[in-house]
Amino acid sequence: MKAADLFIKALEAEGVKYIFGIPGEENLDFLNALKDSSIRLILTRHEQAAGFMAATYGRLTGKAGVCLSTLGPGATNLVTAAAYANLGAMPMLMITGQKPIKSSKQGQFQIVDIVDMMRPLTKYTCQIASASTIPSRVREAFRLAEEERPGAVHLELPEDIASELTDAEVIGQSVYRRPLAEGKSVKMAAAMIHKAKRPLLLIGAGANRKQSSKMLRRLVDKTGIPFFSTQMGKGVIDERHPLFLGNAALSADDFVHRAIGHADLIINVGHDVVEKPPFFMEQGGFQVIHINYLTAAVDPVYYPQVGVIGDIANTIYQLTEMISPKSHWNFSYFNDIKDATEAHLLEGIDDDRFPLYPQRVVSDLRSVMPDDAVIALDNGVYKIWFARNYKAHEPNTVLLDNALATMGAGLPSAIAAKIVHPDKNIVAICGDGGFMMNSQELETAVRLGLNLVVLILSDNAYGMIKWKQAHMGFSDFGLDVGNPDFVKYAESYGAIGHRVNAAAEFIGIVESCFTVPGVHVVEVPIDYSDNDRILNREIKQKSRAL
Ligand SMILES: Cc1ncc(C[n+]2csc(CCOP(=O)(O)OP(=O)(O)O)c2C)c(N)n1
């Protein structure tokens, strides 16, 4: 059979259902093999968006999402998505084409060393130089993409290799179980937790797995230890839980940081330093137990004293068996923090101002979203509002990127979420800046016939940077943009456009979007003028008073 057919068979054996991307001339054998396979090609309008979709598919399923591009310009367009997947621990395989490697009459036309370009952005990058190596390279790529810590991998399939004939056969998957934490380290952690007076649990992205989520809920319910989460750990335990203290959406000075400062032990489950730090460690401060699949990277802000390394769900199971609540534990201050946080989260949710207050948008949206509905956030200042104010009810229902924190991923990531969960309500939340970075994917969503809602929070500016600029005392310069008429823009793609013209209209428009099939684009004019007061001065002042 042709090497390209073998490649596709190897992908089928890995359970691949979709390939997101844009083929070029160098992928034509691959494309032809794909035509007769069980794998569906999701053609996109930009390779970067294809990469974001594949990464999100990987994040939601645990199986590597696959994306495809041609050589040179197609592959260079995948760079941001590679970084997004690799920093965000999302399993993803990128397949790129290349000119023939044995003989070519095209000189250096379009040739970039893609294998080397991908090296710092991936766990593995390799050119397939012979058809006979396809089965082992594909299996190895999936093994590395999916094993802890998951990330991006890259395979280059040159045109002449793709058309070679081969009788090689697909290599099946070996069965592995994750190693379990060694008993002594679990006992050591249990002893530290028993001895502590004010232990506090932190839940990070690595705990965002079904079993870990179940086990953590049992741990919290049995022990009564309060918890908070990182941005990417949102929803691992339902945030309506009475012991949930809040989200570390800001790095410092929020109410939750008062709780952290008061704790004498942080039980840190599934966090790694690639995510914007939820706290900073200081010599002589609280102790930290690091519970994760891998040991912690050494960093000046994070140097846990004890690590419990192995399958997280099993570690938490073992700890839950060993720990019983202690009478010397004192959570009263944490309860005060919880009360102050909840009171603060209610501020502004009924404000009728127009353009809308971000608190109102978050609160209104939450009120019409079913528990399992998913929001996919792009990157802008609203991400802080959503991380802080939007209560996630289930794991993986808030897709946000607190690792690369790239703009442009919101819409593609929502498209992938809808493909994975066709029956759930999916809402992309973008700034006007981030939306315009991949807005062409509206056409993909319309072509696929998806039911999707896209909120554009428009302030005609790169708001996040504007806020920082003002905060640093610089004058207002260089951050204002103009926007298209978003309603007409949506309609020109065959989507349905809406514009919110009063605060009270917002909720009804979103509800109507869930009942009328199609891609809905909702422009929501937003008022960020109070960001600094609320997210900075007021929180600092109120939390310091506690
Ligand atoms: C690809 C990329 N470019 C630039 C940035 C830096 N950046 C972070 S937020 C931001 C502004 C986002 O503007 P917008 O999408 O309109 O959202 P807003 O902050 O106004 O709500 C910029 C430029 C980034 N994170 N990613």
XYZ file of C-alpha atoms and ligand atoms in Angstrom:
572
model
C 0.000 0.000 0.000
C 1.000 3.636 -0.330
C 2.752 5.192 2.658
C -0.009 7.809 2.892
C -2.606 5.016 3.255
C -0.506 3.394 5.964
C -0.243 6.746 7.762
C -4.031 7.120 7.754
C -4.447 3.523 8.974
C -2.071 4.298 11.834
C -4.185 7.334 12.733
C -7.360 5.242 12.615
C -5.732 2.723 14.948
C -5.153 5.597 17.402
C -8.893 6.340 17.348
C -8.562 9.613 15.411
C -11.979 10.872 14.324
C -11.154 14.336 12.968
C -8.287 16.115 11.271
C -8.469 19.914 11.368
C -6.539 21.835 8.757
C -5.734 23.085 5.290
C -3.965 20.749 2.841
C -1.399 21.910 0.294
C 0.090 20.282 -2.790
C 2.512 18.280 -0.654
C -0.383 16.639 1.244
C -2.309 15.384 -1.791
C -1.456 11.680 -1.333
C -2.389 12.037 2.340
C -5.643 13.790 1.397
C -6.523 11.064 -1.072
C -5.964 8.407 1.587
C -8.072 10.440 4.020
C -10.957 10.467 1.529
C -11.457 6.711 1.909
C -11.011 6.611 5.677
C -13.270 6.850 8.723
C -11.605 10.146 9.671
C -13.454 13.377 8.939
C -11.548 16.349 7.549
C -12.569 19.634 9.170
C -11.378 22.214 6.669
C -10.596 25.544 8.325
C -9.805 29.054 7.049
C -6.453 29.381 8.815
C -3.965 26.789 10.061
C -3.638 28.570 13.406
C -7.361 28.040 14.018
C -7.020 24.381 12.989
C -4.286 24.016 15.604
C -6.408 25.663 18.299
C -9.274 23.310 17.424
C -7.053 20.212 17.538
C -5.552 21.294 20.873
C -8.991 21.884 22.395
C -10.189 18.535 21.062
C -7.203 16.994 22.876
C -7.911 18.952 26.048
C -11.529 17.760 26.158
C -10.987 14.126 25.189
C -7.495 13.278 26.475
C -6.782 11.894 22.983
C -4.406 13.870 20.796
C -6.271 16.206 18.449
C -4.785 16.154 14.956
C -4.156 19.067 12.617
C -2.748 19.245 9.124
C -0.902 21.803 7.043
C 1.304 22.042 4.042
C 5.027 22.880 4.218
C 6.502 26.384 4.728
C 3.732 28.979 5.176
C 1.071 26.488 6.300
C 3.401 25.021 8.892
C 4.645 28.396 10.133
C 0.988 29.304 10.700
C 0.795 26.422 13.193
C 3.451 27.882 15.476
C 1.147 29.725 17.909
C -1.148 26.722 18.188
C 1.848 24.489 18.947
C 2.842 26.781 21.796
C -0.788 26.939 22.971
C -1.054 23.140 23.165
C 2.384 22.580 24.635
C 2.193 25.204 27.362
C -1.439 24.343 28.082
C -0.723 20.569 28.357
C -3.185 19.740 25.581
C -2.362 16.615 23.545
C -2.035 17.500 19.866
C -0.371 16.039 16.756
C 0.583 18.363 13.899
C 1.156 16.738 10.515
C 2.902 18.891 7.935
C 3.920 18.223 4.327
C 7.299 18.832 2.744
C 8.879 18.864 -0.735
C 10.363 15.541 -1.832
C 13.504 14.853 0.192
C 15.191 12.457 -2.203
C 15.247 14.590 -5.359
C 13.459 17.827 -6.183
C 13.597 20.338 -9.016
C 12.199 23.184 -6.976
C 15.358 24.438 -5.322
C 14.606 25.884 -1.893
C 11.139 27.176 -2.853
C 8.913 27.335 0.281
C 11.372 25.262 2.270
C 11.674 26.085 5.938
C 13.193 23.636 8.414
C 9.861 22.887 10.096
C 11.180 19.992 12.168
C 13.703 22.275 13.851
C 11.251 25.171 14.036
C 8.904 22.976 16.075
C 11.603 21.772 18.483
C 11.135 24.309 21.285
C 7.352 24.150 20.895
C 6.803 20.401 21.084
C 7.611 17.271 23.062
C 8.656 15.520 19.849
C 9.282 16.568 16.257
C 10.393 14.262 13.460
C 10.656 13.987 9.702
C 9.478 10.667 8.317
C 12.321 9.684 6.019
C 11.092 6.214 5.084
C 7.633 4.680 4.773
C 8.697 1.726 6.906
C 9.049 3.964 9.979
C 5.490 5.364 9.801
C 3.913 2.887 12.257
C 6.514 3.423 14.966
C 6.744 7.233 14.501
C 2.968 7.697 14.618
C 2.625 5.497 17.730
C 5.533 7.270 19.414
C 4.023 10.675 18.594
C 0.702 9.705 20.216
C 2.439 8.157 23.227
C 4.341 11.354 23.887
C 1.451 13.712 23.142
C -0.902 11.913 25.510
C 1.286 10.813 28.405
C 1.724 13.172 31.363
C 2.412 15.979 30.965
C 0.438 16.074 27.645
C 1.504 18.453 24.870
C 2.189 19.043 21.188
C 4.072 16.720 18.829
C 4.925 17.104 15.158
C 5.443 14.734 12.228
C 6.607 15.865 8.803
C 5.541 13.662 5.886
C 7.459 14.606 2.722
C 5.705 14.259 -0.627
C 7.937 11.506 -2.027
C 7.753 9.427 1.165
C 3.940 9.728 1.173
C 3.797 8.126 -2.278
C 6.251 5.280 -1.549
C 4.954 1.748 -1.503
C 5.330 -0.211 1.708
C 4.233 -3.444 3.341
C 4.845 -2.171 6.888
C 2.025 -2.708 9.373
C 0.439 -0.540 12.022
C 1.774 -1.002 15.570
C -0.929 -1.486 18.194
C -1.062 0.395 21.479
C 0.482 -1.152 24.594
C -1.631 -1.179 27.729
C -0.153 0.919 30.537
C -1.434 2.020 33.903
C -0.135 5.237 35.383
C 2.322 4.640 38.215
C 0.823 5.161 41.674
C 2.369 7.361 44.330
C 4.694 5.518 46.661
C 3.016 4.803 50.028
C 5.612 6.582 52.187
C 5.165 9.875 50.364
C 1.383 9.712 50.790
C 1.832 9.000 54.517
C 4.229 11.918 54.810
C 1.659 14.215 53.175
C -1.130 12.898 55.427
C 1.027 13.547 58.500
C 1.719 17.126 57.357
C -1.983 17.742 56.780
C -2.864 16.323 60.214
C -0.228 18.459 61.901
C -1.178 21.699 60.111
C -3.561 24.119 61.783
C -4.868 25.885 58.709
C -4.476 23.586 55.668
C -5.851 24.847 52.355
C -6.387 22.919 49.127
C -5.431 24.330 45.700
C -6.798 22.681 42.552
C -4.915 23.217 39.286
C -5.262 22.185 35.637
C -3.646 18.744 36.071
C -6.518 17.719 38.357
C -9.029 18.396 35.602
C -9.676 14.704 34.930
C -12.887 12.777 35.669
C -11.511 10.487 38.369
C -9.467 13.211 40.091
C -12.520 15.415 40.183
C -14.578 12.680 41.891
C -11.847 11.891 44.398
C -11.222 15.539 45.267
C -14.893 16.074 45.960
C -14.812 13.100 48.380
C -11.679 14.469 50.068
C -13.246 17.885 50.616
C -16.562 16.464 51.802
C -14.876 14.100 54.262
C -12.279 16.473 55.686
C -13.986 19.867 55.401
C -10.740 21.431 54.130
C -11.547 24.617 52.152
C -10.300 24.903 48.571
C -9.586 27.397 45.812
C -8.573 26.880 42.197
C -6.293 28.195 39.507
C -7.880 29.561 36.342
C -7.357 26.267 34.505
C -8.554 24.246 37.489
C -12.001 25.809 37.391
C -14.885 23.418 37.899
C -12.910 20.366 39.048
C -15.180 20.645 42.102
C -18.457 22.500 41.647
C -17.737 26.117 42.610
C -21.096 26.368 44.389
C -19.586 24.106 47.077
C -19.717 25.829 50.498
C -15.981 25.218 50.977
C -14.983 26.944 47.720
C -13.115 30.140 48.567
C -12.613 31.534 45.093
C -10.423 31.541 42.031
C -6.886 32.894 41.855
C -7.704 34.939 38.757
C -5.383 37.714 39.899
C -1.849 36.820 41.001
C -1.955 38.751 44.260
C -3.991 41.008 46.537
C -7.395 39.388 45.980
C -9.457 38.057 48.904
C -8.289 34.542 48.160
C -4.673 35.641 48.636
C -5.515 36.655 52.191
C -6.642 33.078 52.751
C -3.437 31.792 51.165
C -1.344 34.073 53.384
C -3.189 32.830 56.438
C -2.763 29.121 55.597
C 0.147 27.222 57.097
C -0.050 24.429 54.516
C -1.157 24.417 50.882
C -2.088 21.043 49.393
C -1.403 21.798 45.767
C -3.099 19.339 43.440
C -2.320 19.368 39.732
C -0.775 22.802 39.430
C 2.386 23.507 37.487
C 4.239 26.764 37.133
C 3.409 27.234 33.472
C 0.044 28.557 34.611
C 0.198 32.129 35.886
C 1.070 31.634 39.571
C -1.888 31.529 41.960
C 0.484 32.498 44.805
C 4.115 33.328 45.406
C 6.155 31.319 47.872
C 8.467 33.032 50.329
C 11.143 31.604 52.592
C 9.618 30.873 55.985
C 6.050 31.153 54.644
C 3.460 28.412 54.343
C 4.504 24.859 53.467
C 3.448 23.266 50.177
C 2.701 19.645 49.295
C 2.926 19.119 45.530
C 0.525 16.411 44.337
C 0.989 15.728 40.664
C 1.965 13.242 37.984
C 5.448 14.745 37.793
C 7.770 16.566 40.157
C 7.610 20.352 40.231
C 9.777 22.505 37.982
C 12.037 24.578 40.199
C 11.058 28.216 40.146
C 11.732 31.175 42.422
C 7.977 31.439 43.150
C 7.360 27.732 43.736
C 9.506 25.195 45.621
C 7.268 22.695 47.448
C 8.795 20.909 50.437
C 7.163 17.540 49.691
C 6.018 15.918 46.449
C 3.557 13.066 46.098
C 4.154 11.900 42.573
C 1.901 9.489 40.702
C -1.670 9.165 39.521
C -3.484 12.125 41.088
C -6.863 10.409 41.535
C -5.252 7.514 43.374
C -3.161 9.807 45.574
C -6.285 11.697 46.600
C -8.100 8.410 47.214
C -5.272 7.234 49.493
C -5.170 10.569 51.320
C -8.922 10.550 51.845
C -8.662 7.117 53.437
C -5.862 8.293 55.744
C -7.068 11.744 56.773
C -9.631 12.434 59.434
C -10.644 15.959 60.458
C -8.627 17.342 63.377
C -9.997 19.406 66.232
C -7.015 21.779 66.035
C -7.849 22.731 62.452
C -9.190 26.234 62.392
C -11.001 27.434 59.291
C -12.815 30.424 60.777
C -10.732 33.019 58.931
C -11.295 31.138 55.667
C -15.032 31.386 56.302
C -14.692 35.173 56.646
C -12.834 35.247 53.328
C -15.584 33.219 51.707
C -18.259 35.628 52.968
C -16.334 38.707 51.825
C -15.662 37.177 48.407
C -19.280 36.173 47.838
C -20.481 39.652 48.845
C -17.997 41.244 46.458
C -19.033 38.967 43.582
C -22.584 40.274 43.862
C -21.542 43.874 43.332
C -22.623 45.321 40.008
C -24.613 42.310 38.837
C -27.866 44.307 38.710
C -26.308 47.495 37.376
C -28.318 48.760 34.424
C -25.587 50.833 32.857
C -25.001 50.654 29.152
C -22.496 49.692 27.773
C -22.702 46.757 30.155
C -20.689 46.138 33.285
C -18.591 42.955 32.984
C -20.030 41.665 36.305
C -23.521 41.899 34.850
C -22.509 40.035 31.686
C -20.934 37.213 33.710
C -23.839 36.916 36.118
C -26.560 37.085 33.448
C -24.794 34.549 31.260
C -24.321 32.116 34.171
C -28.009 32.344 34.974
C -29.028 31.027 31.539
C -26.313 28.381 31.143
C -27.111 24.772 32.069
C -24.605 23.135 34.462
C -22.812 21.265 31.669
C -22.709 24.202 29.209
C -19.227 25.233 28.103
C -17.718 28.685 27.729
C -14.573 29.071 25.599
C -12.712 32.257 26.406
C -10.375 34.197 24.180
C -7.798 36.454 25.864
C -8.574 39.902 27.147
C -9.469 41.622 30.359
C -12.869 39.862 30.572
C -10.953 36.614 31.180
C -10.194 37.849 34.687
C -13.861 38.684 35.249
C -14.975 35.265 34.063
C -12.294 33.370 35.993
C -13.192 35.275 39.144
C -16.977 35.721 38.898
C -18.307 32.847 36.761
C -18.996 29.794 38.909
C -18.059 26.632 37.029
C -20.378 23.775 37.947
C -18.600 20.932 36.172
C -15.032 20.107 35.084
C -13.895 21.390 31.695
C -16.837 23.736 31.305
C -14.630 26.844 31.363
C -12.059 26.605 28.586
C -9.532 29.306 29.163
C -5.881 29.599 28.394
C -3.829 30.745 31.340
C -0.616 29.297 29.933
C 0.217 30.899 26.563
C -2.703 33.315 27.039
C -2.941 33.901 23.321
C -5.591 35.969 21.613
C -7.515 34.308 18.787
C -8.273 30.905 20.339
C -11.780 31.590 21.673
C -13.837 30.925 18.541
C -11.794 27.930 17.250
C -11.824 26.390 20.691
C -15.621 26.792 20.931
C -15.986 25.129 17.512
C -13.947 22.140 18.731
C -15.990 21.982 21.949
C -19.218 21.869 19.907
C -17.802 19.061 17.756
C -16.930 17.071 20.910
C -20.198 17.942 22.707
C -22.886 18.448 20.036
C -25.665 18.393 22.637
C -24.251 20.990 25.016
C -24.691 24.754 24.872
C -21.356 26.202 23.813
C -20.525 29.910 24.002
C -17.347 31.553 22.707
C -16.456 34.712 24.630
C -14.127 37.087 22.835
C -12.995 40.682 22.950
C -13.350 42.633 19.729
C -9.552 42.352 19.368
C -9.301 38.592 19.886
C -12.407 37.827 17.831
C -10.992 39.601 14.782
C -7.812 37.502 14.985
C -9.688 34.363 13.869
C -13.126 35.655 12.898
C -12.851 33.937 9.504
C -13.701 30.689 11.310
C -17.310 31.849 11.439
C -17.455 30.435 7.927
C -16.159 27.063 9.205
C -18.810 27.001 11.935
C -21.578 27.918 9.487
C -20.382 25.353 6.926
C -20.333 22.650 9.606
C -23.900 23.557 10.547
C -23.020 24.118 14.205
C -25.307 25.666 16.787
C -22.969 28.074 18.477
C -23.086 31.398 20.285
C -20.243 33.894 19.967
C -20.223 36.860 22.335
C -18.069 39.800 21.279
C -17.403 42.111 24.209
C -16.656 45.279 22.318
C -14.824 48.313 23.651
C -13.169 49.334 20.351
C -9.768 48.816 21.937
C -7.190 46.335 23.177
C -8.749 46.806 26.593
C -6.451 44.675 28.714
C -3.400 46.639 27.635
C -5.277 49.908 27.960
C -5.993 49.059 31.580
C -2.337 48.245 32.286
C -1.252 51.395 30.451
C -3.459 53.593 32.628
C -2.485 51.652 35.748
C 1.194 52.330 35.053
C 0.469 56.039 34.706
C 1.078 56.234 30.950
C -1.137 58.386 28.774
C -3.757 56.787 26.571
C -1.985 55.943 23.287
C -1.910 53.362 20.530
C -4.613 50.925 21.613
C -7.871 52.058 19.977
C -9.325 50.225 16.985
C -12.347 50.514 14.748
C -14.673 47.568 14.266
C -16.837 46.273 11.458
C -20.601 46.315 11.947
C -20.633 42.932 13.713
C -24.274 42.218 12.847
C -23.659 42.718 9.125
C -20.325 40.929 9.406
C -22.046 37.869 10.917
C -24.783 37.949 8.299
C -22.259 38.069 5.474
C -21.044 34.638 6.658
C -24.559 33.212 6.918
C -24.513 33.577 10.708
C -27.174 35.396 12.747
C -26.107 38.775 14.126
C -27.390 40.516 17.258
C -26.449 43.714 19.007
C -27.288 44.350 22.644
C -28.648 47.903 22.995
C -29.554 47.934 26.691
C -28.360 45.940 29.700
C -31.754 44.334 30.205
C -31.732 42.945 26.638
C -28.653 40.793 27.061
C -30.140 37.817 28.850
C -33.105 37.495 26.488
C -30.884 37.621 23.409
C -28.645 34.850 24.748
C -31.666 32.698 25.622
C -33.090 33.160 22.138
C -29.723 32.099 20.652
C -30.050 28.747 22.414
C -33.428 28.085 20.847
C -32.809 29.177 17.246
C -30.409 26.853 15.366
C -27.319 28.354 13.735
C -24.227 30.373 14.518
C -25.161 33.447 16.562
C -22.864 36.423 16.896
C -23.815 38.794 19.697
C -22.114 42.162 20.013
C -22.088 43.203 23.664
C -20.800 46.762 24.195
C -18.814 46.657 27.424
C -17.814 49.286 29.976
C -14.362 48.682 31.428
C -14.069 52.116 33.032
C -14.348 50.681 36.546
C -11.917 47.777 36.091
C -9.125 49.407 38.006
C -11.358 50.568 40.817
C -12.993 47.178 41.320
C -10.291 44.685 40.372
C -7.437 46.619 41.845
C -8.068 49.396 44.378
C -11.301 48.115 45.902
C -10.238 44.483 46.223
C -6.888 45.509 47.707
C -8.505 47.832 50.200
C -11.285 45.438 51.232
C -9.100 42.352 51.424
C -6.434 44.130 53.476
C -9.104 45.132 55.954
C -9.887 41.488 56.656
C -1.750 36.889 19.984
C -1.633 37.879 21.093
N -1.257 39.147 20.818
C -1.156 40.063 21.787
C -1.437 39.721 23.082
C -1.309 40.773 24.197
N -2.659 41.105 24.659
C -3.217 40.530 25.729
S -4.781 40.989 25.999
C -4.734 42.070 24.712
C -5.922 42.914 24.367
C -7.135 42.093 24.061
O -8.095 42.935 23.463
P -9.554 42.426 23.203
O -9.539 41.096 22.560
O -10.310 43.489 22.508
O -10.118 42.196 24.670
P -10.285 43.287 25.832
O -9.059 43.218 26.687
O -10.494 44.619 25.188
O -11.492 42.827 26.584
C -3.492 42.028 24.061
C -3.129 42.865 22.890
C -1.797 38.386 23.343
N -2.059 37.934 24.551
N -1.918 37.499 22.327
